[in-house]
PDB file of C-alpha atoms and ligand atoms in Angstrom:
ATOM      1  CA  UNK A  13      20.564  -1.342  31.068  1.00 57.00           C
ATOM      2  CA  UNK A  14      17.799   0.966  29.885  1.00 74.00           C
ATOM      3  CA  UNK A  15      16.099   0.278  26.590  1.00 94.00           C
ATOM      4  CA  UNK A  16      16.449   2.597  23.605  1.00 98.00           C
ATOM      5  CA  UNK A  17      13.533   4.763  22.516  1.00 98.00           C
ATOM      6  CA  UNK A  18      11.901   3.412  19.379  1.00 98.00           C
ATOM      7  CA  UNK A  19      12.015   5.902  16.509  1.00 98.00           C
ATOM      8  CA  UNK A  20       8.602   5.434  14.946  1.00 98.00           C
ATOM      9  CA  UNK A  21       8.958   5.901  11.188  1.00 98.00           C
ATOM     10  CA  UNK A  22       5.393   4.842  10.546  1.00 98.00           C
ATOM     11  CA  UNK A  23       3.936   7.569  12.758  1.00 98.00           C
ATOM     12  CA  UNK A  24       6.395  10.185  11.468  1.00 97.00           C
ATOM     13  CA  UNK A  25       5.594   9.286   7.863  1.00 98.00           C
ATOM     14  CA  UNK A  26       1.856   9.508   8.609  1.00 97.00           C
ATOM     15  CA  UNK A  27       2.331  13.007  10.052  1.00 97.00           C
ATOM     16  CA  UNK A  28       4.389  13.995   7.014  1.00 97.00           C
ATOM     17  CA  UNK A  29       1.771  12.627   4.606  1.00 97.00           C
ATOM     18  CA  UNK A  30      -0.918  14.775   6.275  1.00 97.00           C
ATOM     19  CA  UNK A  31       1.237  17.842   5.677  1.00 96.00           C
ATOM     20  CA  UNK A  32       1.920  16.872   2.054  1.00 97.00           C
ATOM     21  CA  UNK A  33      -1.744  16.044   1.394  1.00 97.00           C
ATOM     22  CA  UNK A  34      -2.763  19.538   2.567  1.00 97.00           C
ATOM     23  CA  UNK A  35      -0.166  21.171   0.323  1.00 97.00           C
ATOM     24  CA  UNK A  36      -1.288  19.110  -2.662  1.00 98.00           C
ATOM     25  CA  UNK A  37      -4.913  20.060  -1.984  1.00 98.00           C
ATOM     26  CA  UNK A  38      -3.878  23.744  -1.968  1.00 97.00           C
ATOM     27  CA  UNK A  39      -1.876  23.381  -5.169  1.00 98.00           C
ATOM     28  CA  UNK A  40      -4.801  21.773  -6.962  1.00 98.00           C
ATOM     29  CA  UNK A  41      -7.419  24.211  -5.583  1.00 98.00           C
ATOM     30  CA  UNK A  42      -5.392  27.395  -6.156  1.00 98.00           C
ATOM     31  CA  UNK A  43      -3.489  26.579  -9.335  1.00 98.00           C
ATOM     32  CA  UNK A  44      -5.330  23.630 -10.901  1.00 98.00           C
ATOM     33  CA  UNK A  45      -2.148  21.534 -10.715  1.00 98.00           C
ATOM     34  CA  UNK A  46      -2.205  17.868  -9.692  1.00 98.00           C
ATOM     35  CA  UNK A  47       1.306  16.533  -9.129  1.00 98.00           C
ATOM     36  CA  UNK A  48       1.985  13.561 -11.380  1.00 98.00           C
ATOM     37  CA  UNK A  49       4.455  10.800 -10.531  1.00 98.00           C
ATOM     38  CA  UNK A  50       5.622   8.273 -13.115  1.00 98.00           C
ATOM     39  CA  UNK A  51       7.172   5.066 -11.831  1.00 97.00           C
ATOM     40  CA  UNK A  52       9.006   2.777 -14.244  1.00 98.00           C
ATOM     41  CA  UNK A  53       9.482  -0.855 -13.249  1.00 97.00           C
ATOM     42  CA  UNK A  54      11.485  -3.176 -15.481  1.00 98.00           C
ATOM     43  CA  UNK A  55      11.259  -6.894 -14.797  1.00 97.00           C
ATOM     44  CA  UNK A  56       9.421  -8.756 -12.068  1.00 92.00           C
ATOM     45  CA  UNK A  57      11.655  -8.496  -8.984  1.00 92.00           C
ATOM     46  CA  UNK A  58       9.167  -9.243  -6.169  1.00 91.00           C
ATOM     47  CA  UNK A  59      10.631  -6.687  -3.732  1.00 90.00           C
ATOM     48  CA  UNK A  60      10.557  -3.959  -6.412  1.00 93.00           C
ATOM     49  CA  UNK A  61       6.955  -4.858  -7.250  1.00 94.00           C
ATOM     50  CA  UNK A  62       5.995  -4.378  -3.595  1.00 92.00           C
ATOM     51  CA  UNK A  63       7.750  -0.979  -3.449  1.00 92.00           C
ATOM     52  CA  UNK A  64       6.162   0.211  -6.686  1.00 94.00           C
ATOM     53  CA  UNK A  65       2.697  -0.807  -5.507  1.00 95.00           C
ATOM     54  CA  UNK A  66       3.204   1.099  -2.233  1.00 95.00           C
ATOM     55  CA  UNK A  67       4.377   4.166  -4.141  1.00 95.00           C
ATOM     56  CA  UNK A  68       1.296   4.153  -6.383  1.00 95.00           C
ATOM     57  CA  UNK A  69      -1.065   3.694  -3.417  1.00 96.00           C
ATOM     58  CA  UNK A  70       0.534   6.554  -1.498  1.00 96.00           C
ATOM     59  CA  UNK A  71       0.445   8.878  -4.531  1.00 97.00           C
ATOM     60  CA  UNK A  72      -3.222   8.255  -5.276  1.00 97.00           C
ATOM     61  CA  UNK A  73      -4.190   8.593  -1.611  1.00 97.00           C
ATOM     62  CA  UNK A  74      -2.593  12.041  -1.458  1.00 97.00           C
ATOM     63  CA  UNK A  75      -4.393  13.285  -4.571  1.00 97.00           C
ATOM     64  CA  UNK A  76      -1.549  12.857  -7.055  1.00 98.00           C
ATOM     65  CA  UNK A  77      -1.715  11.302 -10.471  1.00 98.00           C
ATOM     66  CA  UNK A  78       0.192   8.057 -10.730  1.00 97.00           C
ATOM     67  CA  UNK A  79       1.549   6.773 -14.030  1.00 98.00           C
ATOM     68  CA  UNK A  80       2.910   3.277 -13.874  1.00 96.00           C
ATOM     69  CA  UNK A  81       5.035   1.774 -16.634  1.00 97.00           C
ATOM     70  CA  UNK A  82       5.806  -1.906 -16.227  1.00 97.00           C
ATOM     71  CA  UNK A  83       8.196  -3.280 -18.836  1.00 98.00           C
ATOM     72  CA  UNK A  84       9.347  -6.873 -19.341  1.00 98.00           C
ATOM     73  CA  UNK A  85      12.723  -8.014 -17.965  1.00 98.00           C
ATOM     74  CA  UNK A  86      14.213  -8.268 -21.480  1.00 98.00           C
ATOM     75  CA  UNK A  87      13.427  -4.656 -22.407  1.00 98.00           C
ATOM     76  CA  UNK A  88      16.133  -3.043 -24.552  1.00 98.00           C
ATOM     77  CA  UNK A  89      18.152  -0.042 -23.425  1.00 98.00           C
ATOM     78  CA  UNK A  90      16.749   2.078 -26.296  1.00 98.00           C
ATOM     79  CA  UNK A  91      13.191   1.347 -25.179  1.00 98.00           C
ATOM     80  CA  UNK A  92      13.930   2.536 -21.639  1.00 98.00           C
ATOM     81  CA  UNK A  93      15.667   5.659 -22.961  1.00 98.00           C
ATOM     82  CA  UNK A  94      12.726   6.428 -25.259  1.00 98.00           C
ATOM     83  CA  UNK A  95      10.254   6.043 -22.398  1.00 98.00           C
ATOM     84  CA  UNK A  96      12.278   8.421 -20.191  1.00 98.00           C
ATOM     85  CA  UNK A  97      12.346  10.977 -23.026  1.00 98.00           C
ATOM     86  CA  UNK A  98       8.600  10.664 -23.453  1.00 98.00           C
ATOM     87  CA  UNK A  99       8.030  11.207 -19.721  1.00 98.00           C
ATOM     88  CA  UNK A 100      10.421  14.198 -19.747  1.00 98.00           C
ATOM     89  CA  UNK A 101       8.193  15.795 -22.387  1.00 98.00           C
ATOM     90  CA  UNK A 102       4.868  14.998 -20.705  1.00 98.00           C
ATOM     91  CA  UNK A 103       3.571  18.069 -18.806  1.00 98.00           C
ATOM     92  CA  UNK A 104       1.344  15.889 -16.589  1.00 98.00           C
ATOM     93  CA  UNK A 105       4.401  14.051 -15.273  1.00 98.00           C
ATOM     94  CA  UNK A 106       6.309  16.099 -12.667  1.00 98.00           C
ATOM     95  CA  UNK A 107       8.357  13.294 -11.177  1.00 98.00           C
ATOM     96  CA  UNK A 108      10.051  10.288 -12.782  1.00 98.00           C
ATOM     97  CA  UNK A 109      11.313   7.323 -10.785  1.00 98.00           C
ATOM     98  CA  UNK A 110      12.987   4.401 -12.490  1.00 98.00           C
ATOM     99  CA  UNK A 111      12.959   1.599  -9.914  1.00 96.00           C
ATOM    100  CA  UNK A 112      16.454   0.253  -9.247  1.00 95.00           C
ATOM    101  CA  UNK A 113      18.209  -2.086  -9.587  1.00 94.00           C
ATOM    102  CA  UNK A 114      17.634  -2.572 -13.311  1.00 97.00           C
ATOM    103  CA  UNK A 115      17.972  -6.033 -14.883  1.00 97.00           C
ATOM    104  CA  UNK A 116      21.651  -6.914 -15.421  1.00 97.00           C
ATOM    105  CA  UNK A 117      21.742  -6.292 -19.187  1.00 98.00           C
ATOM    106  CA  UNK A 118      20.703  -2.657 -18.779  1.00 98.00           C
ATOM    107  CA  UNK A 119      23.067   0.220 -18.014  1.00 98.00           C
ATOM    108  CA  UNK A 120      21.740   2.428 -15.212  1.00 98.00           C
ATOM    109  CA  UNK A 121      23.980   5.445 -15.827  1.00 98.00           C
ATOM    110  CA  UNK A 122      22.584   6.617 -19.194  1.00 98.00           C
ATOM    111  CA  UNK A 123      19.054   6.128 -17.885  1.00 98.00           C
ATOM    112  CA  UNK A 124      19.729   8.362 -14.878  1.00 98.00           C
ATOM    113  CA  UNK A 125      21.459  10.954 -17.064  1.00 98.00           C
ATOM    114  CA  UNK A 126      18.470  11.024 -19.424  1.00 98.00           C
ATOM    115  CA  UNK A 127      15.997  12.026 -16.681  1.00 98.00           C
ATOM    116  CA  UNK A 128      15.204  15.753 -16.664  1.00 98.00           C
ATOM    117  CA  UNK A 129      16.886  16.972 -13.420  1.00 98.00           C
ATOM    118  CA  UNK A 130      13.711  18.892 -12.543  1.00 98.00           C
ATOM    119  CA  UNK A 131      11.750  15.624 -12.655  1.00 98.00           C
ATOM    120  CA  UNK A 132      14.434  13.530 -10.938  1.00 98.00           C
ATOM    121  CA  UNK A 133      12.537  12.778  -7.698  1.00 98.00           C
ATOM    122  CA  UNK A 134      15.276  10.291  -6.715  1.00 97.00           C
ATOM    123  CA  UNK A 135      17.945  12.999  -6.723  1.00 98.00           C
ATOM    124  CA  UNK A 136      20.245  10.683  -8.695  1.00 98.00           C
ATOM    125  CA  UNK A 137      21.125  12.946 -11.630  1.00 98.00           C
ATOM    126  CA  UNK A 138      24.614  14.468 -11.234  1.00 98.00           C
ATOM    127  CA  UNK A 139      23.043  17.924 -11.402  1.00 98.00           C
ATOM    128  CA  UNK A 140      21.001  17.178  -8.276  1.00 98.00           C
ATOM    129  CA  UNK A 141      23.895  15.399  -6.544  1.00 98.00           C
ATOM    130  CA  UNK A 142      26.028  18.488  -7.262  1.00 98.00           C
ATOM    131  CA  UNK A 143      23.324  20.855  -6.070  1.00 98.00           C
ATOM    132  CA  UNK A 144      23.120  18.988  -2.767  1.00 98.00           C
ATOM    133  CA  UNK A 145      26.863  19.260  -2.342  1.00 97.00           C
ATOM    134  CA  UNK A 146      26.795  22.979  -3.229  1.00 97.00           C
ATOM    135  CA  UNK A 147      23.854  23.700  -0.903  1.00 96.00           C
ATOM    136  CA  UNK A 148      21.631  24.754  -3.823  1.00 96.00           C
ATOM    137  CA  UNK A 149      17.938  23.957  -4.327  1.00 96.00           C
ATOM    138  CA  UNK A 150      17.574  20.534  -5.927  1.00 97.00           C
ATOM    139  CA  UNK A 151      15.965  17.131  -5.586  1.00 98.00           C
ATOM    140  CA  UNK A 152      17.284  15.070  -2.667  1.00 98.00           C
ATOM    141  CA  UNK A 153      17.178  11.283  -2.621  1.00 98.00           C
ATOM    142  CA  UNK A 154      14.144  10.069  -0.643  1.00 98.00           C
ATOM    143  CA  UNK A 155      15.679   7.600   1.840  1.00 98.00           C
ATOM    144  CA  UNK A 156      18.458   9.883   3.145  1.00 98.00           C
ATOM    145  CA  UNK A 157      15.949  12.728   3.335  1.00 98.00           C
ATOM    146  CA  UNK A 158      13.678  10.486   5.411  1.00 98.00           C
ATOM    147  CA  UNK A 159      16.582   9.633   7.751  1.00 98.00           C
ATOM    148  CA  UNK A 160      17.440  13.312   8.147  1.00 98.00           C
ATOM    149  CA  UNK A 161      13.843  14.061   9.157  1.00 98.00           C
ATOM    150  CA  UNK A 162      13.794  11.202  11.685  1.00 98.00           C
ATOM    151  CA  UNK A 163      17.063  12.452  13.179  1.00 98.00           C
ATOM    152  CA  UNK A 164      15.803  16.032  13.349  1.00 97.00           C
ATOM    153  CA  UNK A 165      12.682  14.874  15.129  1.00 96.00           C
ATOM    154  CA  UNK A 166      14.693  12.791  17.568  1.00 97.00           C
ATOM    155  CA  UNK A 167      17.633  15.093  18.229  1.00 97.00           C
ATOM    156  CA  UNK A 168      16.747  18.597  17.090  1.00 96.00           C
ATOM    157  CA  UNK A 169      20.092  20.339  16.731  1.00 97.00           C
ATOM    158  CA  UNK A 170      22.850  17.973  15.555  1.00 98.00           C
ATOM    159  CA  UNK A 171      25.709  20.485  15.643  1.00 98.00           C
ATOM    160  CA  UNK A 172      29.080  18.939  16.426  1.00 98.00           C
ATOM    161  CA  UNK A 173      27.844  15.348  16.658  1.00 98.00           C
ATOM    162  CA  UNK A 174      30.020  12.595  15.231  1.00 99.00           C
ATOM    163  CA  UNK A 175      27.993  10.924  12.497  1.00 99.00           C
ATOM    164  CA  UNK A 176      28.998   7.707  10.782  1.00 99.00           C
ATOM    165  CA  UNK A 177      27.324   6.546   7.586  1.00 99.00           C
ATOM    166  CA  UNK A 178      28.088   2.959   6.597  1.00 98.00           C
ATOM    167  CA  UNK A 179      27.589   2.740   2.820  1.00 98.00           C
ATOM    168  CA  UNK A 180      28.658   4.985  -0.047  1.00 98.00           C
ATOM    169  CA  UNK A 181      26.030   4.492  -2.749  1.00 97.00           C
ATOM    170  CA  UNK A 182      24.746   7.271  -4.984  1.00 96.00           C
ATOM    171  CA  UNK A 183      21.202   6.561  -3.826  1.00 96.00           C
ATOM    172  CA  UNK A 184      21.937   6.597  -0.103  1.00 98.00           C
ATOM    173  CA  UNK A 185      25.387   6.850   1.496  1.00 98.00           C
ATOM    174  CA  UNK A 186      26.717   9.840  -0.429  1.00 98.00           C
ATOM    175  CA  UNK A 187      23.609  12.043  -0.107  1.00 98.00           C
ATOM    176  CA  UNK A 188      23.181  10.992   3.555  1.00 98.00           C
ATOM    177  CA  UNK A 189      26.700  12.175   4.347  1.00 98.00           C
ATOM    178  CA  UNK A 190      25.960  15.518   2.649  1.00 98.00           C
ATOM    179  CA  UNK A 191      22.725  15.988   4.597  1.00 98.00           C
ATOM    180  CA  UNK A 192      24.480  15.274   7.903  1.00 98.00           C
ATOM    181  CA  UNK A 193      27.209  17.725   6.942  1.00 98.00           C
ATOM    182  CA  UNK A 194      24.503  20.299   6.290  1.00 97.00           C
ATOM    183  CA  UNK A 195      23.291  19.610   9.862  1.00 97.00           C
ATOM    184  CA  UNK A 196      26.790  20.575  11.083  1.00 98.00           C
ATOM    185  CA  UNK A 197      27.754  17.042  12.062  1.00 98.00           C
ATOM    186  CA  UNK A 198      31.318  15.763  11.753  1.00 98.00           C
ATOM    187  CA  UNK A 199      30.752  13.075   9.162  1.00 98.00           C
ATOM    188  CA  UNK A 200      32.610   9.860   8.388  1.00 98.00           C
ATOM    189  CA  UNK A 201      31.630   7.598   5.511  1.00 98.00           C
ATOM    190  CA  UNK A 202      32.557   3.944   5.975  1.00 98.00           C
ATOM    191  CA  UNK A 203      32.247   1.246   3.318  1.00 98.00           C
ATOM    192  CA  UNK A 204      33.230  -2.303   2.449  1.00 96.00           C
ATOM    193  CA  UNK A 205      36.954  -1.404   2.376  1.00 97.00           C
ATOM    194  CA  UNK A 206      36.992   0.512   5.661  1.00 98.00           C
ATOM    195  CA  UNK A 207      39.558  -0.745   8.170  1.00 98.00           C
ATOM    196  CA  UNK A 208      38.435  -1.171  11.799  1.00 98.00           C
ATOM    197  CA  UNK A 209      34.774  -0.479  11.119  1.00 98.00           C
ATOM    198  CA  UNK A 210      33.779  -1.337  14.706  1.00 98.00           C
ATOM    199  CA  UNK A 211      36.153   1.361  16.043  1.00 98.00           C
ATOM    200  CA  UNK A 212      34.582   3.974  13.759  1.00 98.00           C
ATOM    201  CA  UNK A 213      31.144   2.877  14.939  1.00 98.00           C
ATOM    202  CA  UNK A 214      32.122   3.230  18.612  1.00 98.00           C
ATOM    203  CA  UNK A 215      32.945   6.916  18.078  1.00 98.00           C
ATOM    204  CA  UNK A 216      29.601   7.743  16.446  1.00 99.00           C
ATOM    205  CA  UNK A 217      26.890   9.731  18.223  1.00 99.00           C
ATOM    206  CA  UNK A 218      24.745   9.131  15.143  1.00 99.00           C
ATOM    207  CA  UNK A 219      25.150   5.786  13.406  1.00 99.00           C
ATOM    208  CA  UNK A 220      23.453   5.205  10.055  1.00 99.00           C
ATOM    209  CA  UNK A 221      23.790   1.711   8.593  1.00 98.00           C
ATOM    210  CA  UNK A 222      23.039   0.986   4.937  1.00 98.00           C
ATOM    211  CA  UNK A 223      25.099  -2.026   3.961  1.00 96.00           C
ATOM    212  CA  UNK A 224      22.618  -4.796   3.181  1.00 96.00           C
ATOM    213  CA  UNK A 225      24.178  -7.285   5.622  1.00 97.00           C
ATOM    214  CA  UNK A 226      21.727  -8.746   8.109  1.00 98.00           C
ATOM    215  CA  UNK A 227      22.340  -7.654  11.722  1.00 98.00           C
ATOM    216  CA  UNK A 228      25.961  -6.719  11.051  1.00 98.00           C
ATOM    217  CA  UNK A 229      26.158  -3.886  13.600  1.00 98.00           C
ATOM    218  CA  UNK A 230      26.604  -5.489  17.020  1.00 98.00           C
ATOM    219  CA  UNK A 231      25.966  -4.244  20.547  1.00 98.00           C
ATOM    220  CA  UNK A 232      29.646  -3.705  21.375  1.00 98.00           C
ATOM    221  CA  UNK A 233      30.104  -1.599  18.205  1.00 98.00           C
ATOM    222  CA  UNK A 234      27.702   1.074  19.426  1.00 98.00           C
ATOM    223  CA  UNK A 235      28.579   4.007  21.678  1.00 98.00           C
ATOM    224  CA  UNK A 236      26.283   4.128  24.721  1.00 98.00           C
ATOM    225  CA  UNK A 237      23.596   6.731  24.077  1.00 98.00           C
ATOM    226  CA  UNK A 238      24.061   6.812  20.298  1.00 98.00           C
ATOM    227  CA  UNK A 239      21.119   7.297  17.946  1.00 98.00           C
ATOM    228  CA  UNK A 240      20.975   4.433  15.449  1.00 99.00           C
ATOM    229  CA  UNK A 241      19.256   4.570  12.064  1.00 99.00           C
ATOM    230  CA  UNK A 242      18.934   1.215  10.323  1.00 98.00           C
ATOM    231  CA  UNK A 243      18.417   1.490   6.566  1.00 98.00           C
ATOM    232  CA  UNK A 244      18.854  -2.232   5.855  1.00 97.00           C
ATOM    233  CA  UNK A 245      16.018  -4.404   4.603  1.00 96.00           C
ATOM    234  CA  UNK A 246      17.235  -8.007   4.547  1.00 96.00           C
ATOM    235  CA  UNK A 247      14.935 -10.934   3.908  1.00 93.00           C
ATOM    236  CA  UNK A 248      15.756 -14.051   5.928  1.00 94.00           C
ATOM    237  CA  UNK A 249      13.848 -17.339   6.034  1.00 92.00           C
ATOM    238  CA  UNK A 250      11.215 -17.177   8.794  1.00 90.00           C
ATOM    239  CA  UNK A 251       8.735 -19.670  10.157  1.00 89.00           C
ATOM    240  CA  UNK A 252       7.243 -22.059   7.597  1.00 89.00           C
ATOM    241  CA  UNK A 253       7.447 -20.495   4.139  1.00 86.00           C
ATOM    242  CA  UNK A 254       7.314 -16.956   5.541  1.00 90.00           C
ATOM    243  CA  UNK A 255      10.239 -14.587   5.370  1.00 90.00           C
ATOM    244  CA  UNK A 256      11.532 -12.406   8.167  1.00 93.00           C
ATOM    245  CA  UNK A 257      12.711  -8.846   7.596  1.00 95.00           C
ATOM    246  CA  UNK A 258      15.787  -7.729   9.511  1.00 97.00           C
ATOM    247  CA  UNK A 259      17.932  -4.635   9.280  1.00 98.00           C
ATOM    248  CA  UNK A 260      21.701  -4.135   9.192  1.00 98.00           C
ATOM    249  CA  UNK A 261      21.697  -3.669  12.974  1.00 98.00           C
ATOM    250  CA  UNK A 262      21.300  -6.384  15.600  1.00 98.00           C
ATOM    251  CA  UNK A 263      18.166  -4.631  16.890  1.00 98.00           C
ATOM    252  CA  UNK A 264      17.512  -6.432  20.202  1.00 97.00           C
ATOM    253  CA  UNK A 265      21.117  -6.263  21.385  1.00 98.00           C
ATOM    254  CA  UNK A 266      21.840  -2.719  20.166  1.00 98.00           C
ATOM    255  CA  UNK A 267      18.626  -1.515  21.884  1.00 98.00           C
ATOM    256  CA  UNK A 268      20.458  -2.151  25.183  1.00 98.00           C
ATOM    257  CA  UNK A 269      23.051   0.551  24.478  1.00 98.00           C
ATOM    258  CA  UNK A 270      21.586   3.055  21.995  1.00 98.00           C
ATOM    259  CA  UNK A 271      19.451   5.957  23.228  1.00 98.00           C
ATOM    260  CA  UNK A 272      17.141   5.640  20.217  1.00 98.00           C
ATOM    261  CA  UNK A 273      16.855   3.246  17.286  1.00 98.00           C
ATOM    262  CA  UNK A 274      14.695   2.671  14.207  1.00 98.00           C
ATOM    263  CA  UNK A 275      12.996  -0.733  13.896  1.00 98.00           C
ATOM    264  CA  UNK A 276      12.879  -2.813  10.702  1.00 98.00           C
ATOM    265  CA  UNK A 277      10.196  -2.786   9.421  1.00 96.00           C
ATOM    266  CA  UNK A 278       8.459   0.436  10.473  1.00 97.00           C
ATOM    267  CA  UNK A 279      11.490   2.712  10.689  1.00 98.00           C
ATOM    268  CA  UNK A 280      13.110   4.200   7.605  1.00 98.00           C
ATOM    269  CA  UNK A 281      10.935   2.377   5.011  1.00 96.00           C
ATOM    270  CA  UNK A 282       7.713   4.367   5.467  1.00 97.00           C
ATOM    271  CA  UNK A 283       9.713   7.627   5.420  1.00 98.00           C
ATOM    272  CA  UNK A 284      11.157   6.832   1.983  1.00 97.00           C
ATOM    273  CA  UNK A 285       7.717   6.725   0.396  1.00 97.00           C
ATOM    274  CA  UNK A 286       6.482   9.838   2.215  1.00 97.00           C
ATOM    275  CA  UNK A 287       9.606  11.705   1.054  1.00 98.00           C
ATOM    276  CA  UNK A 288       9.010  10.570  -2.524  1.00 98.00           C
ATOM    277  CA  UNK A 289       5.574  12.189  -2.317  1.00 98.00           C
ATOM    278  CA  UNK A 290       7.212  15.306  -0.910  1.00 98.00           C
ATOM    279  CA  UNK A 291       9.688  15.372  -3.801  1.00 98.00           C
ATOM    280  CA  UNK A 292       6.898  14.996  -6.364  1.00 98.00           C
ATOM    281  CA  UNK A 293       5.047  17.910  -4.740  1.00 98.00           C
ATOM    282  CA  UNK A 294       8.207  20.043  -4.825  1.00 98.00           C
ATOM    283  CA  UNK A 295       8.870  19.076  -8.436  1.00 98.00           C
ATOM    284  CA  UNK A 296       5.334  20.085  -9.468  1.00 98.00           C
ATOM    285  CA  UNK A 297       5.665  23.465  -7.731  1.00 98.00           C
ATOM    286  CA  UNK A 298       9.139  24.254  -9.058  1.00 97.00           C
ATOM    287  CA  UNK A 299       8.230  23.258 -12.622  1.00 98.00           C
ATOM    288  CA  UNK A 300       5.318  25.695 -12.453  1.00 97.00           C
ATOM    289  CA  UNK A 301       7.400  28.601 -11.150  1.00 97.00           C
ATOM    290  CA  UNK A 302       5.904  28.381  -7.630  1.00 98.00           C
ATOM    291  CA  UNK A 303       7.758  28.664  -4.299  1.00 97.00           C
ATOM    292  CA  UNK A 304       9.646  25.672  -2.965  1.00 97.00           C
ATOM    293  CA  UNK A 305       8.227  23.894   0.106  1.00 95.00           C
ATOM    294  CA  UNK A 306      10.220  23.070   3.205  1.00 90.00           C
ATOM    295  CA  UNK A 307       9.407  20.562   5.895  1.00 88.00           C
ATOM    296  CA  UNK A 308       9.177  22.256   9.298  1.00 82.00           C
ATOM    297  CA  UNK A 309      11.502  20.914  12.019  1.00 80.00           C
ATOM    298  CA  UNK A 310       8.496  19.632  13.969  1.00 81.00           C
ATOM    299  CA  UNK A 311       5.463  18.331  12.137  1.00 82.00           C
TER     300      UNK A 311
HETATM  301  N1  GUN B 403      15.291   0.808  -5.169  1.00 50.86           N
HETATM  302  C1  GUN B 403      15.337   0.796  -3.814  1.00 50.86           C
HETATM  303  N2  GUN B 403      15.158   2.025  -3.322  1.00 50.86           N
HETATM  304  C2  GUN B 403      14.993   2.851  -4.374  1.00 50.86           C
HETATM  305  C3  GUN B 403      14.769   4.253  -4.501  1.00 50.86           C
HETATM  306  O1  GUN B 403      14.693   5.021  -3.529  1.00 50.86           O
HETATM  307  N3  GUN B 403      14.674   4.712  -5.774  1.00 50.86           N
HETATM  308  C4  GUN B 403      14.780   3.910  -6.850  1.00 50.86           C
HETATM  309  N4  GUN B 403      14.683   4.469  -8.052  1.00 50.86           N
HETATM  310  N5  GUN B 403      14.985   2.611  -6.772  1.00 50.86           N
HETATM  311  C5  GUN B 403      15.094   2.087  -5.538  1.00 50.86           C
END
């Protein structure tokens, strides 16, 4: 059996960052605007701390301003709401990202609703979710956008392909399904209540897994020649006190049948951060009445 091509998210994200860096340089040189990204982290979840650090590093490296707000785990709802309002009113902040999940005592919904849709670089506000569905200009959630770019690079035209998205979250599954629909795929969304999940998987030319269950997608679930995008990041005990990262797909086994597959790590993860930078750039341009930017099919 031939081995699947590895879809290199690290290299694709690096190419995308070069493009974004150039556009930021232009924006600053021609209009005196430096995109500003505010990241709000509440509590001390180690995984979230790692993500937030990577986001700040990437922003600074590309010539953006990074504003980091770290609040204690017992922060009150009103304090979070007040911070979001303050960031909405700050002209140096073009993008606001509140790292999820929030500590249990906080309600995510009002926080998301409070973010100015123009600054909502996560694409979580219902206005942006609605715009995506309506095919209007808006902010699109970073991880699904990153997956769409990887698929475009791998497949080019996706017209008529059967695409299956496993997962229906606001942050990933729902926007991913919309983006695949916009690529003229025939899209199925599966979730924890789906009957005969393996059968749905076997019909998919494009299989996108975002369930958070380590190595759930098995070799005999995958159609020969399918392109597999693994969005899962699961931490399992590794050697000694180290941890091992695995996706939602049984990578080694599925590599025997898929035509192409993303690794974990080094697949979707790096694309999420690059797309966040892209969203912050777009937000800065749109808020200043400048043209939108599009990512070319090949970059
Ligand atoms: N937590 C994990 N991924 C994300 C993301 O893309 N955005 C936010 N806000 N929180 C996350």
